[in-house]
Short mmCIF file of C-alpha atoms in Angstrom, two decimals:
data_model
loop_
_atom_site.label_atom_id
_atom_site.label_comp_id
_atom_site.label_asym_id
_atom_site.label_seq_id
_atom_site.Cartn_x
_atom_site.Cartn_y
_atom_site.Cartn_z
CA MET S 187 17.32 -17.39 16.83
CA LYS S 188 17.19 -13.60 16.36
CA LYS S 189 14.13 -12.23 14.78
CA TYR S 190 13.62 -9.21 12.53
CA LEU S 191 10.77 -7.34 10.88
CA ILE S 192 11.53 -5.82 7.65
CA CYS S 193 9.32 -3.49 5.05
CA ASN S 194 10.08 -1.16 2.38
CA GLY S 195 11.14 1.35 4.71
CA ASN S 196 11.97 2.04 8.31
CA ALA S 197 9.83 -0.48 10.25
CA ASN S 198 10.21 1.52 13.47
CA ASP S 199 8.81 4.64 12.05
CA ILE S 200 5.07 5.11 12.58
CA ASN S 201 4.28 7.06 9.52
CA ILE S 202 5.69 4.21 7.33
CA TRP S 203 2.83 2.04 5.87
CA SER S 204 0.34 3.43 7.78
CA GLY S 205 2.09 2.70 10.87
CA THR S 206 1.62 -1.21 10.77
CA PRO S 207 5.06 -2.40 11.23
CA PHE S 208 5.16 0.15 13.96
CA HIS S 209 2.48 -1.31 15.81
CA LEU S 210 3.43 -4.73 15.19
CA LEU S 211 6.64 -4.12 16.77
CA ASN S 212 5.27 -2.07 19.69
CA ALA S 213 2.84 -4.76 20.41
CA ALA S 214 5.85 -7.38 20.55
CA LYS S 215 7.63 -5.17 22.87
CA GLU S 216 4.77 -4.70 25.22
CA LEU S 217 4.57 -8.56 25.33
CA SER S 218 8.41 -8.89 25.69
CA LEU S 219 8.76 -10.65 22.67
CA ASP S 220 12.05 -10.67 20.76
CA LEU S 221 11.75 -8.75 17.40
CA GLU S 222 13.73 -6.25 16.08
CA GLY S 223 12.57 -3.69 13.38
CA ILE S 224 15.13 -2.94 10.32
CA LYS S 225 15.67 0.62 9.24
CA LEU S 226 16.06 0.79 5.40
CA GLU S 227 15.93 4.03 3.94
CA PRO S 228 14.64 3.72 0.24
CA GLU S 229 15.02 7.41 -0.32
CA LYS S 230 18.63 7.22 -0.60
CA LEU S 231 18.43 5.37 -3.89
CA ASP S 232 15.94 7.95 -5.43
CA LYS S 233 19.14 9.62 -6.87
CA TYR S 234 19.24 6.64 -9.34
CA ARG S 235 15.51 6.35 -10.18
CA LEU S 236 15.62 9.01 -13.08
CA LEU S 237 18.65 7.29 -14.87
CA TRP S 238 17.01 3.94 -14.44
CA ASN S 239 13.79 5.06 -15.66
CA VAL S 240 15.44 6.68 -18.75
CA LYS S 241 17.23 3.31 -19.62
CA GLN S 242 14.13 1.21 -19.11
CA LEU S 243 12.24 3.63 -21.48
CA LEU S 244 14.97 2.84 -24.26
CA LEU S 245 15.12 -0.78 -23.65
CA THR S 246 11.40 -1.56 -23.14
CA GLY S 247 9.38 1.41 -23.79
CA GLY S 248 8.15 1.62 -20.34
CA TYR S 249 9.55 3.88 -17.43
CA SER S 250 8.30 2.89 -14.00
CA GLY S 251 8.85 0.23 -11.41
CA PHE S 252 12.34 1.36 -10.27
CA GLN S 253 11.17 0.30 -6.45
CA TYR S 254 10.87 -3.37 -7.79
CA SER S 255 14.12 -3.46 -9.92
CA ASP S 256 16.93 -5.74 -9.08
CA PHE S 257 19.28 -2.68 -8.57
CA PHE S 258 16.81 -1.14 -6.18
CA LEU S 259 16.28 -4.35 -4.11
CA SER S 260 19.83 -5.63 -3.79
CA ASN S 261 20.97 -2.06 -2.75
CA LEU S 262 18.10 -1.70 -0.31
CA ILE S 263 18.85 -4.94 1.55
CA LYS S 264 22.56 -4.10 2.10
CA GLN S 265 21.34 -1.32 4.20
CA ALA S 266 20.01 -4.09 6.80
CA LYS S 267 23.47 -5.04 7.68
CA ILE S 268 22.49 -8.43 9.03
CA LYS S 269 25.80 -10.30 9.53
CA SER S 270 26.51 -13.07 7.24
CA ASN S 271 27.00 -15.82 9.76
CA GLU S 272 24.00 -14.61 11.71
CA GLU S 273 20.99 -16.97 11.72
CA VAL S 274 18.17 -15.00 11.71
CA LEU S 275 14.24 -15.46 10.90
CA ILE S 276 12.96 -12.26 8.94
CA ILE S 277 9.18 -11.34 9.02
CA SER S 278 8.97 -9.48 5.97
CA GLN S 279 5.97 -7.05 5.07
CA TYR S 280 7.24 -6.38 1.51
CA PRO S 281 7.14 -9.43 -0.98
CA LEU S 282 10.58 -8.60 -2.62
CA LEU S 283 12.47 -8.48 0.35
CA PRO S 284 14.94 -10.18 0.91
CA ASP S 285 15.73 -12.40 -2.18
CA VAL S 286 14.76 -15.55 -0.22
CA SER S 287 16.27 -17.96 -3.02
CA ASN S 288 19.79 -16.58 -2.16
CA SER S 289 19.52 -16.00 1.38
CA GLU S 290 21.12 -18.97 2.79
CA ASN S 291 21.24 -17.88 6.54
CA PHE S 292 17.63 -16.31 6.55
CA LYS S 293 14.58 -18.16 7.22
CA VAL S 294 11.95 -15.92 5.81
CA VAL S 295 8.32 -15.46 6.69
CA PHE S 296 5.82 -13.20 4.88
CA TYR S 297 3.04 -11.08 6.54
CA MET S 298 1.19 -9.28 3.69
CA ASP S 299 -1.94 -7.55 2.71
CA ALA S 300 -1.73 -8.32 -0.91
CA THR S 301 0.31 -9.74 -3.65
CA LEU S 302 1.72 -7.55 -6.01
CA LYS S 303 -0.57 -8.74 -8.74
CA GLN S 304 -3.44 -7.68 -6.85
CA LEU S 305 -2.01 -4.08 -6.19
CA PHE S 306 -1.19 -3.55 -9.79
CA GLU S 307 -4.54 -4.73 -10.91
CA GLU S 308 -7.02 -3.63 -8.11
CA TYR S 309 -5.10 -0.26 -7.30
CA LYS S 310 -4.06 0.28 -10.99
CA LEU S 311 -0.26 0.81 -10.00
CA ASN S 312 2.43 1.05 -12.54
CA LYS S 313 0.56 1.14 -15.66
CA SER S 314 3.38 2.70 -17.49
CA MET S 315 5.76 -0.29 -16.49
CA ALA S 316 6.69 -2.53 -19.35
CA LYS S 317 4.96 -6.02 -19.39
CA LYS S 318 8.41 -7.61 -19.45
CA ASN S 319 9.28 -5.99 -16.27
CA LYS S 320 6.00 -6.98 -14.64
CA GLU S 321 6.53 -10.59 -15.59
CA LYS S 322 9.99 -10.40 -14.06
CA ILE S 323 8.84 -8.85 -10.91
CA PHE S 324 6.01 -11.51 -10.70
CA GLN S 325 8.65 -14.30 -11.39
CA ARG S 326 10.87 -12.98 -8.53
CA GLU S 327 8.05 -12.61 -6.02
CA LYS S 328 6.75 -16.24 -6.99
CA LEU S 329 10.20 -17.41 -6.24
CA ASN S 330 10.11 -15.78 -2.75
CA TYR S 331 6.94 -17.26 -1.93
CA LYS S 332 8.23 -20.79 -2.98
CA TYR S 333 11.52 -20.64 -0.78
CA SER S 334 9.93 -18.86 2.09
CA LYS S 335 9.19 -20.77 5.41
CA PHE S 336 5.65 -19.39 5.65
CA ILE S 337 3.22 -17.03 4.67
CA PHE S 338 0.58 -14.80 6.79
CA THR S 339 -1.89 -12.92 4.82
CA MET S 340 -4.28 -10.35 6.35
CA SER S 341 -7.09 -11.47 4.54
CA ASP S 342 -8.61 -14.59 2.42
CA TRP S 343 -8.74 -12.16 -0.60
CA ALA S 344 -4.67 -12.14 -0.48
CA LYS S 345 -4.72 -15.77 0.57
CA ASP S 346 -6.80 -16.73 -2.62
CA SER S 347 -4.34 -14.85 -4.95
CA LEU S 348 -1.20 -16.76 -3.69
CA ILE S 349 -3.10 -19.93 -4.40
CA ARG S 350 -4.39 -18.93 -7.71
CA ASP S 351 -1.79 -16.63 -9.21
CA TYR S 352 1.49 -17.70 -7.50
CA ALA S 353 0.43 -21.51 -7.07
CA VAL S 354 1.38 -21.59 -3.33
CA ASP S 355 0.24 -24.63 -1.44
CA PRO S 356 -2.75 -23.72 0.89
CA GLU S 357 -0.98 -25.40 3.59
CA LYS S 358 1.83 -22.92 3.55
CA ILE S 359 -0.89 -19.94 4.30
CA LYS S 360 -2.71 -18.64 7.32
CA VAL S 361 -4.92 -15.80 7.35
CA LEU S 362 -4.22 -13.72 10.40
CA HIS S 363 -6.11 -10.43 10.76
CA CYS S 364 -3.87 -7.18 11.86
CA GLY S 365 -4.78 -5.05 14.85
CA ALA S 366 -5.89 -1.40 14.80
CA ASN S 367 -3.07 1.20 14.52
CA ILE S 368 -3.53 2.72 17.94
CA GLN S 369 -1.48 1.69 20.83
CA ASN S 370 -2.78 0.43 24.16
CA LYS S 371 -1.20 3.28 26.10
CA TYR S 372 -3.63 5.93 24.53
CA LEU S 373 -6.66 3.52 25.64
CA LYS S 374 -5.75 3.00 29.41
CA ASP S 375 -6.25 6.63 30.48
CA ARG S 376 -9.91 6.80 28.86
CA VAL S 377 -12.18 5.83 31.73
CA THR S 378 -15.20 6.01 29.84
CA ASN S 379 -16.00 5.86 26.26
CA ILE S 380 -17.64 8.84 24.73
CA PHE S 381 -20.78 8.15 22.54
CA PRO S 382 -22.20 11.04 20.04
CA LYS S 383 -25.52 12.70 21.09
CA ALA S 384 -28.70 11.38 19.60
CA PRO S 385 -29.20 12.95 15.82
CA SER S 386 -31.28 15.84 16.08
CA LEU S 387 -31.16 19.51 13.89
CA GLN S 388 -28.36 20.64 16.10
CA ASP S 389 -26.56 17.63 16.31
CA PRO S 390 -26.68 15.75 12.89
CA ILE S 391 -25.48 12.34 11.87
CA LYS S 392 -21.99 11.97 11.93
CA ILE S 393 -20.72 9.94 8.99
CA GLY S 394 -16.95 9.51 8.93
CA PHE S 395 -14.35 9.09 6.35
CA ASN S 396 -10.46 8.16 7.25
CA GLY S 397 -8.16 8.07 4.40
CA LYS S 398 -5.93 9.89 1.92
CA ASP S 399 -7.23 8.63 -1.32
CA TRP S 400 -10.81 10.48 -1.32
CA PHE S 401 -11.85 8.68 -4.69
CA ARG S 402 -10.29 5.07 -4.31
CA LYS S 403 -11.65 4.75 -0.65
CA GLY S 404 -14.97 5.66 -1.62
CA GLY S 405 -15.35 9.41 -0.34
CA PRO S 406 -18.10 10.11 -3.11
CA THR S 407 -20.24 7.15 -2.05
CA ALA S 408 -20.19 8.40 1.50
CA LEU S 409 -21.18 11.77 0.32
CA LYS S 410 -23.98 10.63 -1.56
CA ILE S 411 -25.24 8.83 1.50
CA VAL S 412 -25.00 12.29 3.35
CA GLU S 413 -26.73 14.19 0.58
CA HIS S 414 -29.53 11.54 0.42
CA LEU S 415 -30.27 11.90 4.34
CA ASN S 416 -30.37 15.49 3.95
CA LYS S 417 -32.57 15.36 0.83
CA ASN S 418 -35.08 13.43 3.26
CA SER S 419 -35.00 16.18 5.91
CA ILE S 420 -32.62 14.02 8.24
CA PRO S 421 -29.60 16.26 8.94
CA ALA S 422 -26.15 14.66 8.53
CA VAL S 423 -22.64 15.48 7.83
CA LEU S 424 -19.47 13.98 6.31
CA ARG S 425 -16.54 14.28 8.38
CA VAL S 426 -13.36 13.93 6.35
CA MET S 427 -10.01 12.92 8.02
CA GLY S 428 -6.78 12.64 6.11
CA VAL S 429 -7.66 14.10 2.66
CA SER S 430 -5.91 17.29 1.11
CA GLY S 431 -8.54 19.95 0.76
CA ASN S 432 -7.37 20.10 -2.93
CA PHE S 433 -9.01 16.84 -3.56
CA LEU S 434 -12.43 17.56 -1.88
CA PRO S 435 -15.66 18.70 -3.80
CA ASN S 436 -17.16 22.06 -2.46
CA ASN S 437 -19.85 20.66 -0.40
CA LYS S 438 -21.81 22.17 2.36
CA PHE S 439 -22.25 18.86 4.14
CA ILE S 440 -18.52 17.96 4.22
CA GLN S 441 -16.47 18.87 7.37
CA ASN S 442 -12.82 18.66 6.52
CA ILE S 443 -10.91 17.74 9.55
CA GLY S 444 -7.57 17.63 7.73
CA PHE S 445 -4.85 15.08 8.44
CA ILE S 446 -4.14 14.26 12.13
CA ASP S 447 -0.66 13.23 12.77
CA LYS S 448 -0.85 9.99 15.03
CA SER S 449 2.49 10.24 16.30
CA LYS S 450 1.60 13.80 17.85
CA ASN S 451 -2.14 13.89 18.30
CA MET S 452 -3.41 10.46 19.01
CA ASP S 453 -5.96 11.65 21.44
CA LYS S 454 -7.56 14.08 18.75
CA PHE S 455 -7.48 11.09 16.45
CA ILE S 456 -9.49 8.75 18.83
CA THR S 457 -11.87 11.51 20.13
CA GLU S 458 -12.59 12.39 16.31
CA ILE S 459 -13.39 8.65 15.46
CA GLU S 460 -15.58 8.49 18.59
CA SER S 461 -17.79 11.33 17.72
CA TRP S 462 -18.82 9.40 14.48
CA HIS S 463 -22.16 7.64 14.39
CA PHE S 464 -20.66 5.47 11.48
CA GLY S 465 -17.32 4.88 9.79
CA THR S 466 -17.03 4.16 6.10
CA LEU S 467 -14.89 2.39 3.78
CA PHE S 468 -16.52 2.25 0.29
CA SER S 469 -13.41 1.45 -1.48
CA GLU S 470 -13.02 0.46 -5.35
CA GLY S 471 -9.99 -1.28 -4.29
CA GLU S 472 -8.70 -2.46 -0.61
CA ALA S 473 -6.29 -4.92 0.52
CA PHE S 474 -7.91 -4.98 4.10
CA GLY S 475 -8.99 -1.76 5.65
CA ILE S 476 -7.35 -0.87 9.16
CA SER S 477 -9.54 2.05 9.74
CA ASN S 478 -12.38 -0.18 10.11
CA ARG S 479 -10.46 -2.17 12.95
CA GLU S 480 -9.76 1.31 14.46
CA CYS S 481 -13.40 2.05 14.47
CA PHE S 482 -14.11 -1.23 15.93
CA LEU S 483 -11.64 -0.85 18.69
CA LEU S 484 -13.13 2.35 19.59
CA GLY S 485 -16.63 1.05 19.63
CA VAL S 486 -17.83 2.63 16.30
CA PRO S 487 -19.98 0.48 13.71
CA VAL S 488 -19.02 0.59 10.10
CA ILE S 489 -20.82 0.90 6.74
CA CYS S 490 -18.60 -0.32 3.72
CA PHE S 491 -18.45 -2.29 0.58
CA ASP S 492 -17.68 -6.17 0.11
CA VAL S 493 -14.37 -5.50 -1.78
CA GLY S 494 -11.23 -7.01 -1.63
CA GLY S 495 -10.09 -7.95 2.08
CA ILE S 496 -12.65 -5.67 3.62
CA ARG S 497 -15.02 -8.43 4.86
CA ASN S 498 -11.98 -9.90 7.07
CA THR S 499 -11.84 -6.65 8.87
CA PHE S 500 -15.16 -7.68 10.34
CA PRO S 501 -15.70 -10.62 12.73
CA ASP S 502 -17.83 -13.48 11.71
CA ASP S 503 -20.95 -11.85 13.14
CA ASP S 504 -20.59 -8.91 11.06
CA TYR S 505 -24.10 -7.85 11.50
CA ASN S 506 -23.32 -6.58 15.25
CA TYR S 507 -20.57 -4.24 13.76
CA GLY S 508 -22.41 -2.36 11.27
CA LYS S 509 -23.27 -3.28 7.79
CA ILE S 510 -21.40 -4.80 4.41
CA PHE S 511 -23.04 -3.81 1.28
CA GLN S 512 -22.49 -5.07 -2.16
CA PRO S 513 -20.51 -2.35 -4.57
CA ASN S 514 -23.55 -1.68 -6.55
CA GLU S 515 -25.77 -1.14 -3.90
CA LYS S 516 -28.31 1.85 -4.43
CA THR S 517 -27.69 4.93 -2.23
CA GLU S 518 -31.20 5.09 -1.11
CA LEU S 519 -31.07 1.50 0.71
CA MET S 520 -27.93 2.46 2.37
CA ALA S 521 -28.98 5.80 3.64
CA ASN S 522 -32.51 4.12 4.66
CA TRP S 523 -30.23 1.41 6.72
CA VAL S 524 -28.11 4.41 8.62
CA SER S 525 -31.62 6.29 9.54
CA GLU S 526 -33.40 3.07 10.46
CA THR S 527 -30.41 2.09 12.61
CA LEU S 528 -30.37 5.20 14.44
CA ARG S 529 -34.11 5.64 14.87
CA ASP S 530 -34.11 3.67 18.28
CA TYR S 531 -31.08 5.34 19.91
CA SER S 532 -30.72 3.21 22.93
CA SER S 533 -30.60 0.18 20.67
CA TYR S 534 -27.88 2.10 18.48
CA ILE S 535 -26.04 2.72 21.97
CA GLN S 536 -26.33 -1.22 22.83
CA LEU S 537 -24.70 -1.80 19.67
CA ARG S 538 -21.79 0.34 20.31
CA LYS S 539 -21.51 -0.93 23.92
CA GLY S 540 -21.50 -4.63 22.28
CA ILE S 541 -18.65 -3.58 20.07
CA LEU S 542 -16.69 -2.26 22.73
CA LYS S 543 -17.26 -5.41 25.04
CA ASN S 544 -15.49 -7.27 22.32
CA ASN S 545 -12.74 -5.02 21.36
CA GLU S 546 -9.79 -6.82 22.56
CA GLN S 547 -10.05 -8.99 19.15
CA PHE S 548 -8.92 -5.47 17.25
CA LYS S 549 -5.79 -5.09 19.37
CA TRP S 550 -2.39 -5.78 17.77
CA ASP S 551 -1.46 -7.92 21.04
CA ASN S 552 -3.83 -10.24 19.88
CA THR S 553 -2.23 -10.52 16.30
CA VAL S 554 1.19 -10.75 17.70
CA LYS S 555 0.46 -13.47 19.95
CA LYS S 556 -1.04 -15.61 17.36
CA LEU S 557 2.13 -14.75 14.99
CA PHE S 558 4.60 -15.77 17.78
CA ASN S 559 2.55 -18.94 18.67
CA SER S 560 2.65 -19.88 15.11
CA LEU S 561 6.27 -19.05 14.74
CA ALA S 562 7.27 -21.46 17.70
CA LEU S 563 5.58 -24.40 15.85
CA MET S 564 7.56 -24.05 12.77
#
């Protein structure tokens, strides 16, 4: 049976959905497993968006949600061009594709980071959408889960939503943590891992931030920790990667790296993360947190909040990989933890070496092997 990977876009493109479908496909290829990525081009349907929004505004009073509409989804799936008589297994990373209840020849499993209900509520998406349309979307999503073969989630957080909000049988769900979005070929050439220098006046503590959304991913919290350290005569800087400078505050402790294109500068991306003493993810809402997995793959501990699916980015012995704080934790306590962890620098280096020693679990190879082993039992 032919296996396809599908998402809301081109699954073969490293820039789609943070490169997650691309890296899943790449790992399958390296393992000589049969999996083909489907190229969908939702941008080709954008010309209908304005007319659809105007129609919805007149009919419902809401005007957003085109990408969840029956019109959009039915036309988008046509681009897949899967033969009607072809028996296939589709691994979908978009909960509304395909329309499972009307896909006689398709066996569908989902591999997802969050349900749409979670995305709408935690990420504050589509606040301008009519309530009637939201209910219709959730109903279609529920039917897709009902008629699917199986569902893999990246976290317990997403699994809980499937059970609570969509009445999915827990036996139909398996938590499968995804890998770091860094290809193995970039790691093989690195003979030794580089550790940052012990903090000093000349070489301050480097706290790292990786993400496009400065506010949602907790940039202000990371900055407060850096400011508190400096206030207590402990030199520290916040290295910011991925955020447009227009969204950053004017602060002397921020070092803006800008966006690093992984498809062109993966070595630069890796070198930057390795230079950090700690990565951060103090998100207000977060389905999983692949940036944590990238840090762990490179031996960098992380400090973060226990929000959404973030806890599942850590192995069970999370104290060996950094520190998970509660969202209401005081800045002083978090800053003190950072300074105390770095006080005995030889112990800190051992911490990093321990993370590196166990970093195979953060590779996509590990995830894809588990995925295909589970598929083989179906």
